[in-house]
């Protein structure tokens, strides 16, 4: 599974180790995941390795999720968006290439839209069927300047709800039924037009 995702066997092993530690420790804090200073340094080296890309980590999570799907089972897919905020650490971040501003239009950070998969009858968590990461430029045009209402859905950030649903359908293709669950941000007509089928259902807060 991971051989086609990572270009280096050592990176593959280390990523798998970190994922297992996160599940075991229920934490993403490096100091809490590490049993020793040497292990801690190895995790930091992994995160700073230019050969490890965000897209590879996402592909690994999706493949691991797909591996656990049981034929004929029903799965719940929870979508939502969060905004990691690094403003108070701005001075300590030397490489801000993949960062931008978040919802307040000034704080340093990025947007993260994951889709968490849970088996409907048992509550067992499989992991993530999709993860989308993006950032906004500080001087990007606002909705009025972009004529937001006239933009096709594919050019809007709200398209993430559809992309996540479609990607989840592919990852969970062996399932008999999917129920995709969104908050009121996902209450957009295009989602209802493009996503539901005989296998896929929507539950959206209005």
mmCIF file of C-alpha atoms in Angstrom:
data_model
loop_
_atom_site.group_PDB
_atom_site.id
_atom_site.type_symbol
_atom_site.label_atom_id
_atom_site.label_comp_id
_atom_site.label_asym_id
_atom_site.label_seq_id
_atom_site.Cartn_x
_atom_site.Cartn_y
_atom_site.Cartn_z
ATOM 1 C CA UNK A 1 0.000 0.000 0.000
ATOM 2 C CA UNK A 2 2.565 2.576 1.114
ATOM 3 C CA UNK A 3 5.236 1.488 -1.399
ATOM 4 C CA UNK A 4 3.591 3.469 -4.199
ATOM 5 C CA UNK A 5 3.045 6.501 -1.965
ATOM 6 C CA UNK A 6 6.455 7.158 -0.418
ATOM 7 C CA UNK A 7 9.686 7.343 -2.377
ATOM 8 C CA UNK A 8 11.796 6.111 0.537
ATOM 9 C CA UNK A 9 11.336 3.008 2.704
ATOM 10 C CA UNK A 10 12.710 4.784 5.794
ATOM 11 C CA UNK A 11 10.163 7.598 5.409
ATOM 12 C CA UNK A 12 7.424 4.994 5.002
ATOM 13 C CA UNK A 13 8.425 3.196 8.216
ATOM 14 C CA UNK A 14 8.699 6.441 10.174
ATOM 15 C CA UNK A 15 5.308 7.719 9.008
ATOM 16 C CA UNK A 16 3.709 4.422 10.010
ATOM 17 C CA UNK A 17 5.425 4.630 13.407
ATOM 18 C CA UNK A 18 4.208 8.197 14.011
ATOM 19 C CA UNK A 19 0.631 7.313 13.019
ATOM 20 C CA UNK A 20 0.648 4.334 15.399
ATOM 21 C CA UNK A 21 2.008 6.511 18.218
ATOM 22 C CA UNK A 22 -0.673 9.173 17.619
ATOM 23 C CA UNK A 23 -3.380 6.503 17.887
ATOM 24 C CA UNK A 24 -1.777 4.952 20.984
ATOM 25 C CA UNK A 25 -1.093 8.213 22.839
ATOM 26 C CA UNK A 26 -4.184 10.100 21.601
ATOM 27 C CA UNK A 27 -1.975 13.122 21.001
ATOM 28 C CA UNK A 28 -0.155 14.921 18.176
ATOM 29 C CA UNK A 29 2.396 16.628 20.451
ATOM 30 C CA UNK A 30 5.871 15.369 19.546
ATOM 31 C CA UNK A 31 7.107 15.482 23.158
ATOM 32 C CA UNK A 32 4.221 13.234 24.227
ATOM 33 C CA UNK A 33 4.704 10.789 21.355
ATOM 34 C CA UNK A 34 8.427 10.309 21.971
ATOM 35 C CA UNK A 35 9.856 7.785 24.429
ATOM 36 C CA UNK A 36 13.324 9.329 24.208
ATOM 37 C CA UNK A 37 15.155 12.422 22.997
ATOM 38 C CA UNK A 38 16.537 10.453 20.043
ATOM 39 C CA UNK A 39 13.042 9.393 19.001
ATOM 40 C CA UNK A 40 11.853 12.974 19.332
ATOM 41 C CA UNK A 41 14.645 14.195 17.036
ATOM 42 C CA UNK A 42 13.794 11.506 14.489
ATOM 43 C CA UNK A 43 10.172 12.707 14.348
ATOM 44 C CA UNK A 44 11.268 16.305 13.835
ATOM 45 C CA UNK A 45 13.630 15.200 11.053
ATOM 46 C CA UNK A 46 10.721 13.424 9.384
ATOM 47 C CA UNK A 47 8.499 16.499 9.532
ATOM 48 C CA UNK A 48 11.271 18.665 8.062
ATOM 49 C CA UNK A 49 12.212 16.188 5.338
ATOM 50 C CA UNK A 50 11.582 17.875 1.939
ATOM 51 C CA UNK A 51 10.864 14.448 0.408
ATOM 52 C CA UNK A 52 7.787 14.062 2.629
ATOM 53 C CA UNK A 53 4.848 15.891 1.064
ATOM 54 C CA UNK A 54 1.436 16.693 2.535
ATOM 55 C CA UNK A 55 -0.191 14.934 -0.423
ATOM 56 C CA UNK A 56 1.701 11.723 0.444
ATOM 57 C CA UNK A 57 0.444 11.778 4.026
ATOM 58 C CA UNK A 58 -3.122 12.288 2.791
ATOM 59 C CA UNK A 59 -2.768 9.412 0.316
ATOM 60 C CA UNK A 60 -1.420 7.196 3.105
ATOM 61 C CA UNK A 61 -4.400 8.017 5.347
ATOM 62 C CA UNK A 62 -6.860 7.342 2.520
ATOM 63 C CA UNK A 63 -5.232 4.024 1.629
ATOM 64 C CA UNK A 64 -5.252 2.936 5.266
ATOM 65 C CA UNK A 65 -8.941 3.883 5.523
ATOM 66 C CA UNK A 66 -9.834 1.983 2.327
ATOM 67 C CA UNK A 67 -7.972 -1.093 3.614
ATOM 68 C CA UNK A 68 -10.333 -1.350 6.588
ATOM 69 C CA UNK A 69 -13.620 -1.068 4.690
ATOM 70 C CA UNK A 70 -15.856 -4.106 5.092
ATOM 71 C CA UNK A 71 -17.893 -5.183 2.086
ATOM 72 C CA UNK A 72 -21.564 -4.387 2.623
ATOM 73 C CA UNK A 73 -21.092 -2.204 5.722
ATOM 74 C CA UNK A 74 -22.650 1.233 6.355
ATOM 75 C CA UNK A 75 -20.304 4.130 7.150
ATOM 76 C CA UNK A 76 -20.802 7.652 8.447
ATOM 77 C CA UNK A 77 -18.533 10.327 6.963
ATOM 78 C CA UNK A 78 -18.217 13.472 9.069
ATOM 79 C CA UNK A 79 -16.980 16.592 7.242
ATOM 80 C CA UNK A 80 -15.956 19.879 8.827
ATOM 81 C CA UNK A 81 -13.455 22.710 8.462
ATOM 82 C CA UNK A 82 -10.961 23.957 11.035
ATOM 83 C CA UNK A 83 -8.379 26.757 11.013
ATOM 84 C CA UNK A 84 -5.038 26.029 12.743
ATOM 85 C CA UNK A 85 -3.741 29.385 14.002
ATOM 86 C CA UNK A 86 0.014 30.039 14.203
ATOM 87 C CA UNK A 87 -0.103 33.795 14.757
ATOM 88 C CA UNK A 88 1.560 33.719 18.174
ATOM 89 C CA UNK A 89 4.399 31.636 16.682
ATOM 90 C CA UNK A 90 4.814 33.798 13.569
ATOM 91 C CA UNK A 91 8.299 35.010 14.520
ATOM 92 C CA UNK A 92 9.535 31.459 15.047
ATOM 93 C CA UNK A 93 8.344 30.164 11.653
ATOM 94 C CA UNK A 94 11.066 30.741 9.079
ATOM 95 C CA UNK A 95 9.300 29.034 6.155
ATOM 96 C CA UNK A 96 5.761 30.370 5.719
ATOM 97 C CA UNK A 97 5.420 29.193 2.129
ATOM 98 C CA UNK A 98 2.305 27.042 2.678
ATOM 99 C CA UNK A 99 0.713 29.374 5.202
ATOM 100 C CA UNK A 100 -1.600 32.329 4.679
ATOM 101 C CA UNK A 101 -4.308 34.135 6.604
ATOM 102 C CA UNK A 102 -7.311 32.430 8.175
ATOM 103 C CA UNK A 103 -10.887 33.600 8.663
ATOM 104 C CA UNK A 104 -10.048 36.815 10.514
ATOM 105 C CA UNK A 105 -8.003 37.875 7.429
ATOM 106 C CA UNK A 106 -4.870 38.595 9.474
ATOM 107 C CA UNK A 107 -3.776 35.633 11.625
ATOM 108 C CA UNK A 108 -1.150 33.277 10.188
ATOM 109 C CA UNK A 109 -2.446 29.773 9.512
ATOM 110 C CA UNK A 110 -4.204 27.518 7.048
ATOM 111 C CA UNK A 111 -7.527 25.759 6.478
ATOM 112 C CA UNK A 112 -8.048 22.038 7.015
ATOM 113 C CA UNK A 113 -11.119 20.090 5.852
ATOM 114 C CA UNK A 114 -10.999 16.402 6.892
ATOM 115 C CA UNK A 115 -13.588 13.657 6.402
ATOM 116 C CA UNK A 116 -13.664 11.271 9.374
ATOM 117 C CA UNK A 117 -15.092 7.780 8.765
ATOM 118 C CA UNK A 118 -16.982 5.807 11.427
ATOM 119 C CA UNK A 119 -18.731 2.454 11.001
ATOM 120 C CA UNK A 120 -22.432 3.086 11.609
ATOM 121 C CA UNK A 121 -23.363 -0.001 13.619
ATOM 122 C CA UNK A 122 -20.232 -0.369 15.768
ATOM 123 C CA UNK A 123 -18.856 3.175 16.072
ATOM 124 C CA UNK A 124 -15.403 1.940 14.996
ATOM 125 C CA UNK A 125 -13.288 4.744 13.549
ATOM 126 C CA UNK A 126 -11.478 3.888 10.308
ATOM 127 C CA UNK A 127 -9.611 7.165 9.892
ATOM 128 C CA UNK A 128 -9.873 9.711 7.074
ATOM 129 C CA UNK A 129 -11.315 9.219 3.603
ATOM 130 C CA UNK A 130 -10.269 12.704 2.477
ATOM 131 C CA UNK A 131 -8.247 15.654 3.766
ATOM 132 C CA UNK A 132 -8.047 19.022 2.029
ATOM 133 C CA UNK A 133 -5.516 21.695 2.997
ATOM 134 C CA UNK A 134 -5.353 25.241 1.644
ATOM 135 C CA UNK A 135 -4.491 28.812 2.598
ATOM 136 C CA UNK A 136 -5.612 32.306 1.628
ATOM 137 C CA UNK A 137 -3.418 35.164 0.497
ATOM 138 C CA UNK A 138 -3.588 38.211 2.774
ATOM 139 C CA UNK A 139 -4.440 40.540 -0.124
ATOM 140 C CA UNK A 140 -6.783 38.161 -1.957
ATOM 141 C CA UNK A 141 -9.945 39.750 -3.449
ATOM 142 C CA UNK A 142 -13.002 39.593 -1.213
ATOM 143 C CA UNK A 143 -16.372 38.109 -2.209
ATOM 144 C CA UNK A 144 -17.647 41.332 -3.699
ATOM 145 C CA UNK A 145 -14.531 41.865 -5.792
ATOM 146 C CA UNK A 146 -14.678 38.282 -7.049
ATOM 147 C CA UNK A 147 -18.423 38.540 -7.828
ATOM 148 C CA UNK A 148 -18.832 35.451 -5.675
ATOM 149 C CA UNK A 149 -22.488 34.816 -6.586
ATOM 150 C CA UNK A 150 -21.574 34.516 -10.279
ATOM 151 C CA UNK A 151 -18.623 32.181 -9.769
ATOM 152 C CA UNK A 152 -19.081 28.503 -10.671
ATOM 153 C CA UNK A 153 -19.054 26.232 -7.635
ATOM 154 C CA UNK A 154 -15.725 24.704 -8.760
ATOM 155 C CA UNK A 155 -14.021 28.078 -8.169
ATOM 156 C CA UNK A 156 -15.401 28.563 -4.655
ATOM 157 C CA UNK A 157 -13.976 27.302 -1.383
ATOM 158 C CA UNK A 158 -17.372 25.718 -0.710
ATOM 159 C CA UNK A 159 -16.576 23.206 -3.456
ATOM 160 C CA UNK A 160 -14.598 21.385 -0.763
ATOM 161 C CA UNK A 161 -17.827 19.801 0.505
ATOM 162 C CA UNK A 162 -18.440 18.188 -2.879
ATOM 163 C CA UNK A 163 -14.798 17.205 -3.403
ATOM 164 C CA UNK A 164 -14.667 15.537 0.011
ATOM 165 C CA UNK A 165 -17.890 13.626 -0.623
ATOM 166 C CA UNK A 166 -16.816 12.408 -4.058
ATOM 167 C CA UNK A 167 -13.377 11.351 -2.785
ATOM 168 C CA UNK A 168 -14.998 9.525 0.139
ATOM 169 C CA UNK A 169 -17.265 7.617 -2.248
ATOM 170 C CA UNK A 170 -14.182 6.323 -4.065
ATOM 171 C CA UNK A 171 -12.285 5.382 -0.896
ATOM 172 C CA UNK A 172 -15.342 3.636 0.587
ATOM 173 C CA UNK A 173 -16.505 2.041 -2.677
ATOM 174 C CA UNK A 174 -16.868 -1.433 -1.103
ATOM 175 C CA UNK A 175 -19.421 -0.178 1.428
ATOM 176 C CA UNK A 176 -23.128 -0.815 0.931
ATOM 177 C CA UNK A 177 -24.116 2.640 2.194
ATOM 178 C CA UNK A 178 -22.564 5.973 3.102
ATOM 179 C CA UNK A 179 -24.127 8.787 5.078
ATOM 180 C CA UNK A 180 -22.198 12.009 4.620
ATOM 181 C CA UNK A 181 -22.749 14.437 7.500
ATOM 182 C CA UNK A 182 -22.112 18.197 7.293
ATOM 183 C CA UNK A 183 -22.897 21.285 9.338
ATOM 184 C CA UNK A 184 -24.792 24.245 7.880
ATOM 185 C CA UNK A 185 -21.823 25.319 5.748
ATOM 186 C CA UNK A 186 -22.481 22.239 3.642
ATOM 187 C CA UNK A 187 -26.067 23.285 2.942
ATOM 188 C CA UNK A 188 -25.455 24.099 -0.725
ATOM 189 C CA UNK A 189 -27.660 23.004 -3.610
ATOM 190 C CA UNK A 190 -24.792 21.630 -5.713
ATOM 191 C CA UNK A 191 -23.958 19.109 -2.977
ATOM 192 C CA UNK A 192 -27.483 17.703 -3.117
ATOM 193 C CA UNK A 193 -27.445 17.649 -6.915
ATOM 194 C CA UNK A 194 -24.060 15.983 -7.400
ATOM 195 C CA UNK A 195 -23.463 13.611 -4.481
ATOM 196 C CA UNK A 196 -26.491 11.442 -3.506
ATOM 197 C CA UNK A 197 -27.096 8.124 -5.278
ATOM 198 C CA UNK A 198 -28.453 4.690 -4.383
ATOM 199 C CA UNK A 199 -25.503 4.122 -2.054
ATOM 200 C CA UNK A 200 -24.831 7.652 -0.753
ATOM 201 C CA UNK A 201 -27.027 9.736 1.548
ATOM 202 C CA UNK A 202 -26.649 13.252 2.974
ATOM 203 C CA UNK A 203 -27.407 14.553 6.461
ATOM 204 C CA UNK A 204 -26.904 18.319 6.519
ATOM 205 C CA UNK A 205 -27.756 20.806 9.244
ATOM 206 C CA UNK A 206 -29.835 23.624 7.741
#
